[in-house]
Rosetta silent file (secondary structure, phi, psi, omega in degrees, C-alpha in Angstrom):
SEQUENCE: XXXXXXXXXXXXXXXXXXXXXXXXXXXXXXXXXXXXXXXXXXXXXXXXXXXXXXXXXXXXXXXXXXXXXXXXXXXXXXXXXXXXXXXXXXXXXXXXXXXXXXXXXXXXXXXXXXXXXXXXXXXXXXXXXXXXXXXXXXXXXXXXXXXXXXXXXXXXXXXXXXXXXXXXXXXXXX
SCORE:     score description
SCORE:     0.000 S_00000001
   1 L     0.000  128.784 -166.500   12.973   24.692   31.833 S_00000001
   2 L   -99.790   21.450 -169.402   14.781   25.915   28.367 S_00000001
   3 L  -134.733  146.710  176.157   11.609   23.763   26.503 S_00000001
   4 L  -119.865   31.323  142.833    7.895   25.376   26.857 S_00000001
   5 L  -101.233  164.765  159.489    6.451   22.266   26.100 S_00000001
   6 L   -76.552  157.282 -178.142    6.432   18.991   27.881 S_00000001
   7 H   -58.280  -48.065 -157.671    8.696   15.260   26.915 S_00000001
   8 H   -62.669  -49.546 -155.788    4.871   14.062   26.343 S_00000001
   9 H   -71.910  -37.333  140.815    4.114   16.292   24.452 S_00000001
  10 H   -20.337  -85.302  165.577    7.285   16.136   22.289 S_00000001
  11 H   -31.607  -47.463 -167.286    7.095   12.143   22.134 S_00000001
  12 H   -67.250  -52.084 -171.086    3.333   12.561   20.394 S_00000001
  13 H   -57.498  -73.166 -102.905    4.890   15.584   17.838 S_00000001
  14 H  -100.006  -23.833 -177.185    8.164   13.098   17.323 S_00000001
  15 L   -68.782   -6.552 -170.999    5.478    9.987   16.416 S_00000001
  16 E   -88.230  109.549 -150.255    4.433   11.446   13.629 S_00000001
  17 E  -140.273  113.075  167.292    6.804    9.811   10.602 S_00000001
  18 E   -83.646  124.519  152.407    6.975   10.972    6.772 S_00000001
  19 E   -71.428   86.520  179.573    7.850    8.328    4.123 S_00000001
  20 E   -81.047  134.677 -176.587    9.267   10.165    1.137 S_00000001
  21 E  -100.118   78.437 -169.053    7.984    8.229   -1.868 S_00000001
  22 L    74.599    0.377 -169.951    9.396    9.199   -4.874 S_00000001
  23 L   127.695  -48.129 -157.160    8.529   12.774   -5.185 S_00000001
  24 E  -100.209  156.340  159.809    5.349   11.905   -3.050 S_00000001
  25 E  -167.446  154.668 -143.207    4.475   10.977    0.363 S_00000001
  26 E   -93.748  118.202  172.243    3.031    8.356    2.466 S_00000001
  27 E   -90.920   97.873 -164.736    2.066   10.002    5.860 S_00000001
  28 E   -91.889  110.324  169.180    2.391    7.549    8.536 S_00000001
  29 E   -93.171   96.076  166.709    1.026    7.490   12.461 S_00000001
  30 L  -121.131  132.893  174.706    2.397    5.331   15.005 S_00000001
  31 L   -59.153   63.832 -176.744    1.883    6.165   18.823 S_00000001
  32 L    73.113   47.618  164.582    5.372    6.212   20.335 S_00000001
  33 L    42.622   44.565  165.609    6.158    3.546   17.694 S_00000001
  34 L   -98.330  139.940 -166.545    3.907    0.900   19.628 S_00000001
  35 L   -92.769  -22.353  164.358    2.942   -1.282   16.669 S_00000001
  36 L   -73.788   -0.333  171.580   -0.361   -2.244   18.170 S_00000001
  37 L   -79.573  168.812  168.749   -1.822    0.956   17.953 S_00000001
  38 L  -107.630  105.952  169.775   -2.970    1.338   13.923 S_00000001
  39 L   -69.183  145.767 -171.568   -0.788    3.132   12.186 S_00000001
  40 L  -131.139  137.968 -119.853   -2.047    4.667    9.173 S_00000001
  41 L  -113.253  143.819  160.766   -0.886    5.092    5.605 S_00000001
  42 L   -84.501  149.447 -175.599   -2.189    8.437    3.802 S_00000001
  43 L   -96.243  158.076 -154.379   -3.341    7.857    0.207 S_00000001
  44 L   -68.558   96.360 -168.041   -0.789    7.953   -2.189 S_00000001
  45 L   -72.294  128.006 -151.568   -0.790   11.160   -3.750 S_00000001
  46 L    93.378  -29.535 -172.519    0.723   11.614   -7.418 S_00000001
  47 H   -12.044  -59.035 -161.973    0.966    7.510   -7.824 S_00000001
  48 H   -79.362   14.631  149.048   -0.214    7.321  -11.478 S_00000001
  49 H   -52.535  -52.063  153.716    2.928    9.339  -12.072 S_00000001
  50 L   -38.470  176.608  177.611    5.269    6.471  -11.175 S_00000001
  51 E   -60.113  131.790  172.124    6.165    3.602  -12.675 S_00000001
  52 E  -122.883  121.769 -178.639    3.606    1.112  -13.520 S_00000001
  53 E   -46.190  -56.448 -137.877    4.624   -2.438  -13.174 S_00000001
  54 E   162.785  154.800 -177.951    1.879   -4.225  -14.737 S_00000001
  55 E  -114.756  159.855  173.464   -2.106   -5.029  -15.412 S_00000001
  56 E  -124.128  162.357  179.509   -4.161   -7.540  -14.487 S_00000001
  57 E  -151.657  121.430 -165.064   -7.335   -8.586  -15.712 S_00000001
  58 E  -161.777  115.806 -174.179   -9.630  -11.305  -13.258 S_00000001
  59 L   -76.826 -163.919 -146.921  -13.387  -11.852  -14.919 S_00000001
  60 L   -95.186  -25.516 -137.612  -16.907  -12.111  -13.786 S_00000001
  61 L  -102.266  -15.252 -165.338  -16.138  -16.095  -13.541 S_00000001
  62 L   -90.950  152.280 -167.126  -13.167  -15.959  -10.571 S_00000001
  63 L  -122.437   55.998  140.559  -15.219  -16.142   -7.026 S_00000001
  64 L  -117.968   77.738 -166.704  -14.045  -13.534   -5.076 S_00000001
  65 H   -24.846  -80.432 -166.850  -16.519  -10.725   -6.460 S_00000001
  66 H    -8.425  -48.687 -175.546  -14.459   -8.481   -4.520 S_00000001
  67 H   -85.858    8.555  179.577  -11.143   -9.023   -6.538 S_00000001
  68 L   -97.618  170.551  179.647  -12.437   -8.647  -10.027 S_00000001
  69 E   143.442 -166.584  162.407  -11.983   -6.214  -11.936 S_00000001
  70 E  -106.633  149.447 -176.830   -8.475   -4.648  -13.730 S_00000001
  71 E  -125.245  126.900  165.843   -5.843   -4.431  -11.670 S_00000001
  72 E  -126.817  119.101  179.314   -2.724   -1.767  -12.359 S_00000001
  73 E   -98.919  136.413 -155.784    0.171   -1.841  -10.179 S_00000001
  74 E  -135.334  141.513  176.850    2.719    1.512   -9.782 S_00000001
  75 E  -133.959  159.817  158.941    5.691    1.369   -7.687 S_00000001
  76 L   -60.673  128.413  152.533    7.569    4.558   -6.586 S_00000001
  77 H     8.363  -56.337 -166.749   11.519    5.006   -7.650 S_00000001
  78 H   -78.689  -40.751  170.845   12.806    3.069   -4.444 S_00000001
  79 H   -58.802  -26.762  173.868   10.158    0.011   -5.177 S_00000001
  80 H   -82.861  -27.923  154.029   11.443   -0.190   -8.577 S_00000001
  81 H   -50.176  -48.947 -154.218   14.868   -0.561   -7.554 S_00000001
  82 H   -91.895  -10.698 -179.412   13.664   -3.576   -5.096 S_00000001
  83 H   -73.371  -63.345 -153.030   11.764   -5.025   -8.388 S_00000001
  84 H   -87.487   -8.969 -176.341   14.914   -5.113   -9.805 S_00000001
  85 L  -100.038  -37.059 -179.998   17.691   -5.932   -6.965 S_00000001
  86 L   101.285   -5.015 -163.555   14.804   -8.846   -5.434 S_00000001
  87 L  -129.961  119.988 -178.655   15.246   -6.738   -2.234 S_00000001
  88 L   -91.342  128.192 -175.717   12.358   -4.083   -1.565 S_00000001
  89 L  -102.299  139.023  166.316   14.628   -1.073    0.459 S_00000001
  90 L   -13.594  138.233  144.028   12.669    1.337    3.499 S_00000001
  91 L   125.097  -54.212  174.792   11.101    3.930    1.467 S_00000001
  92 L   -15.533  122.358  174.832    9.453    1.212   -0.909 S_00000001
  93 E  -129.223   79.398  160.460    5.880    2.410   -1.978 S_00000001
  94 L   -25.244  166.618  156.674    3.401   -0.084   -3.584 S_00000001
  95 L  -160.514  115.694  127.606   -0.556    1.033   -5.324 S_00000001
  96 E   -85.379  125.692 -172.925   -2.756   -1.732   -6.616 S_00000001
  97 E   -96.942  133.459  169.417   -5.213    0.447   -8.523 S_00000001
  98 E  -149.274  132.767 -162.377   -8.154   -1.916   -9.026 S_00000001
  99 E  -139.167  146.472 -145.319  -10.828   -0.624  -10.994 S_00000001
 100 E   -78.922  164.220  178.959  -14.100   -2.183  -11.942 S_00000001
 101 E  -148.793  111.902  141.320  -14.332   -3.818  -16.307 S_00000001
 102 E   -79.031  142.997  154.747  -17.360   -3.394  -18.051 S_00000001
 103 E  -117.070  147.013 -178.539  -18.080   -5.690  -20.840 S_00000001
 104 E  -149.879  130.657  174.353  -20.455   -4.963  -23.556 S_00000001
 105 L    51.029   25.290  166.245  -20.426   -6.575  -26.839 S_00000001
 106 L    79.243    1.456  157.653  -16.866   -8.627  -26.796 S_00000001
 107 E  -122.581  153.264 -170.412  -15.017   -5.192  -25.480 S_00000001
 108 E  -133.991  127.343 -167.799  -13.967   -4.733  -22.061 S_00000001
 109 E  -132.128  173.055 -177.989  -13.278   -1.520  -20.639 S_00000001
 110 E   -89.632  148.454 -164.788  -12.404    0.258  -17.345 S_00000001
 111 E  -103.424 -132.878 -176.755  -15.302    0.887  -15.249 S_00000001
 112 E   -81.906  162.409 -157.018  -15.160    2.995  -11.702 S_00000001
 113 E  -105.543  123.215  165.178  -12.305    2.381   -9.582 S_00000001
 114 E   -61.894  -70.257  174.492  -13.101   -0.059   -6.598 S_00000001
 115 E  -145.534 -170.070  155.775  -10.432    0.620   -4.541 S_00000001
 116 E  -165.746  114.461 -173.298   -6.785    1.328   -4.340 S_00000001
 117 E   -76.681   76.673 -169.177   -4.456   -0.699   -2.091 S_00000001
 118 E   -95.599  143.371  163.547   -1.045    0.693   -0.597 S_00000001
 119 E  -118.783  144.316 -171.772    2.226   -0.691    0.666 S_00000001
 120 E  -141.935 -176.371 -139.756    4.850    0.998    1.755 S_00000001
 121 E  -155.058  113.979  168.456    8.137   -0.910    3.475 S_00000001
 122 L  -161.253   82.709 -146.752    9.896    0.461    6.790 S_00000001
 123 L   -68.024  -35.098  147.748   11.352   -2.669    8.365 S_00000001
 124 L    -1.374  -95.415  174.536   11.559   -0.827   11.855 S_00000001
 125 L   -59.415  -38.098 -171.818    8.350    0.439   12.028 S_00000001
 126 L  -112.513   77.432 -171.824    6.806   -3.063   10.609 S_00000001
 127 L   -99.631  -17.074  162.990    9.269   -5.810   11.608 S_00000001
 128 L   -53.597  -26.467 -147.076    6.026   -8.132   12.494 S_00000001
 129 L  -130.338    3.757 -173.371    5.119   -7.634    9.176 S_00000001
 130 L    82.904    7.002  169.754    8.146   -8.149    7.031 S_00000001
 131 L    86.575   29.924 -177.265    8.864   -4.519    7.219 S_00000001
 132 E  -128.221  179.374 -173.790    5.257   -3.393    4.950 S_00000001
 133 E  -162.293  136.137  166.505    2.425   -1.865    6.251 S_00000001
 134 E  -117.497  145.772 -159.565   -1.080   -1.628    4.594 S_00000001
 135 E  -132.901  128.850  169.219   -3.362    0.538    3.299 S_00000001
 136 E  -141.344  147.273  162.642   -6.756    0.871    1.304 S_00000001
 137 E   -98.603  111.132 -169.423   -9.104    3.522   -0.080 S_00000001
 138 E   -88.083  140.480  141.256  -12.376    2.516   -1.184 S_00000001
 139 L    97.513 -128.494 -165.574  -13.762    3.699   -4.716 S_00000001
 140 L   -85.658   -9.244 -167.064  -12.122    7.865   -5.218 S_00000001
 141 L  -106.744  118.957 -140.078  -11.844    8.580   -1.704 S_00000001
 142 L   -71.646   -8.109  170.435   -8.590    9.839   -0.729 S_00000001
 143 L   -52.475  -61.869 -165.950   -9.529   10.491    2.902 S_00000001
 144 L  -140.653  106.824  174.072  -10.284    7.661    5.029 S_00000001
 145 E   -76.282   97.777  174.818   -7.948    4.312    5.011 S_00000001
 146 L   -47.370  -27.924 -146.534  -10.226    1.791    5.705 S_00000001
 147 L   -89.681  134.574 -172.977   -7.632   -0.967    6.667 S_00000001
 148 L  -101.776  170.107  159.302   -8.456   -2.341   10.465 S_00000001
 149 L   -50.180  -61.255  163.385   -6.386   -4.281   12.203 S_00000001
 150 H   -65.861  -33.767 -152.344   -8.010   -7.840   11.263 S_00000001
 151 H   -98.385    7.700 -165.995   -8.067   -6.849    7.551 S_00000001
 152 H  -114.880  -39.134  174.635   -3.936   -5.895    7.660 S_00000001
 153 H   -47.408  -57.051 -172.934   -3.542   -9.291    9.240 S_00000001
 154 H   -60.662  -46.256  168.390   -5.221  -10.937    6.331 S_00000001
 155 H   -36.130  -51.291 -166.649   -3.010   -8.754    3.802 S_00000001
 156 H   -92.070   -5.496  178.028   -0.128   -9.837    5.393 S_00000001
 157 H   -87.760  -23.450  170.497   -1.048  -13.671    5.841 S_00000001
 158 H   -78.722  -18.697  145.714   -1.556  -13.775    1.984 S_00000001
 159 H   -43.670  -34.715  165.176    1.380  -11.855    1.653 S_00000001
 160 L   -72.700  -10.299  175.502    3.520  -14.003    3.430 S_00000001
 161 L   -52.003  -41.979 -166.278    3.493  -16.850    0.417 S_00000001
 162 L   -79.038  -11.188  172.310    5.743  -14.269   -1.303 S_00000001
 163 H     3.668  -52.370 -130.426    8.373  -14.012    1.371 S_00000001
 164 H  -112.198   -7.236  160.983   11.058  -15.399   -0.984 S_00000001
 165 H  -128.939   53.501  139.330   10.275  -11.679   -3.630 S_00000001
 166 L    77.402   28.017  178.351   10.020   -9.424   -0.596 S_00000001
 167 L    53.124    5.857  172.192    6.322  -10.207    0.213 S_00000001
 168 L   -99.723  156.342  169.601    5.083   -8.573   -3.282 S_00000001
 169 L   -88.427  -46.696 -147.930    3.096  -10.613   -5.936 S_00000001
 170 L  -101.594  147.066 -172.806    3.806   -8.686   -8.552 S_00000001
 171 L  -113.592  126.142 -172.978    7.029   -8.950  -10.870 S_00000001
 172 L   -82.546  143.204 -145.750    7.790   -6.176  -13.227 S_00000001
 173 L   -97.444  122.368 -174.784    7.267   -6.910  -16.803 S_00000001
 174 L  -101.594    0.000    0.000   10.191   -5.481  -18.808 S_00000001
């Protein structure tokens, strides 16, 4: 045998697949590239380096607690080309930063960060999915990607309205 490992053993090392993002990178698992296992997105490190598309702002009055807050969205080098072409290419790295707004006295400010919400685009690896994959980190911690199975579904069923821009909401403000 000229190898001192085993094919299995190989296959598991060869599943392991880096996204370079910009300078950055999205660390990705899939299990002999069966898409029903959950692959999982590493949080993005460096993001608020990139570009950032655009803010958001959604008050105490809209009624999905969950979503309020400021919203900032940063795309990586290859997502900003796909802002600007209409066509997001492999490589494509998303962040909604969404961070909590205090108000006190008629100013509104950023509070603690809620979460932060990654996509990253490898039309292969996701072809169920429109070629994204999703990811979130609740509050600072940079650790443990929360996103399940059911909750990637739901990403991507609200996600599909946008088909027609590449499954993204957001359009970069020039």
């Amino acid at each position: 045998m000229l190898f001192p490992f085993s094919l299995r053993i190989f296959r598991s090392l060869s599943a392991a697949v880096v996204v370079l993002a910009g300078g950055s990178a999205a660390l990705i698992f899939a299990a002999g590239g069966d898409e029903s296992s959950q692959a999982q997105i590493a949080y993005p490190a460096g993001y608020r380096q990139w570009v950032h598309v655009k803010s958001g702002i959604i008050g105490s009055e809209f009624p999905m607690e969950p979503e309020r807050g400021i919203h900032h969205v940063y795309a990586n080098q290859t997502a900003l080309t796909g802002f600007e072409s209409g066509t997001f290419e492999d490589g494509s790295v998303l962040v909604y930063d969404l961070v909590s707004l205090s108000e006190k006295g008629g100013i509104s400010t950023e509070g603690a960060r809620r979460r932060i919400d990654v996509m990253v685009k490898d039309s292969k690896l996701y072809a169920d999915n429109g070629g994204w994959r999703f990811g979130r980190f609740m509050a600072d911690d940079h650790e443990h990607n929360i996103m399940t199975p059911d909750l990637h579904q739901v990403c991507f069923q609200c996600h599909e309205k946008q088909k027609a821009h590449g499954f993204v909401f957001s359009e970069f403000r020039k």
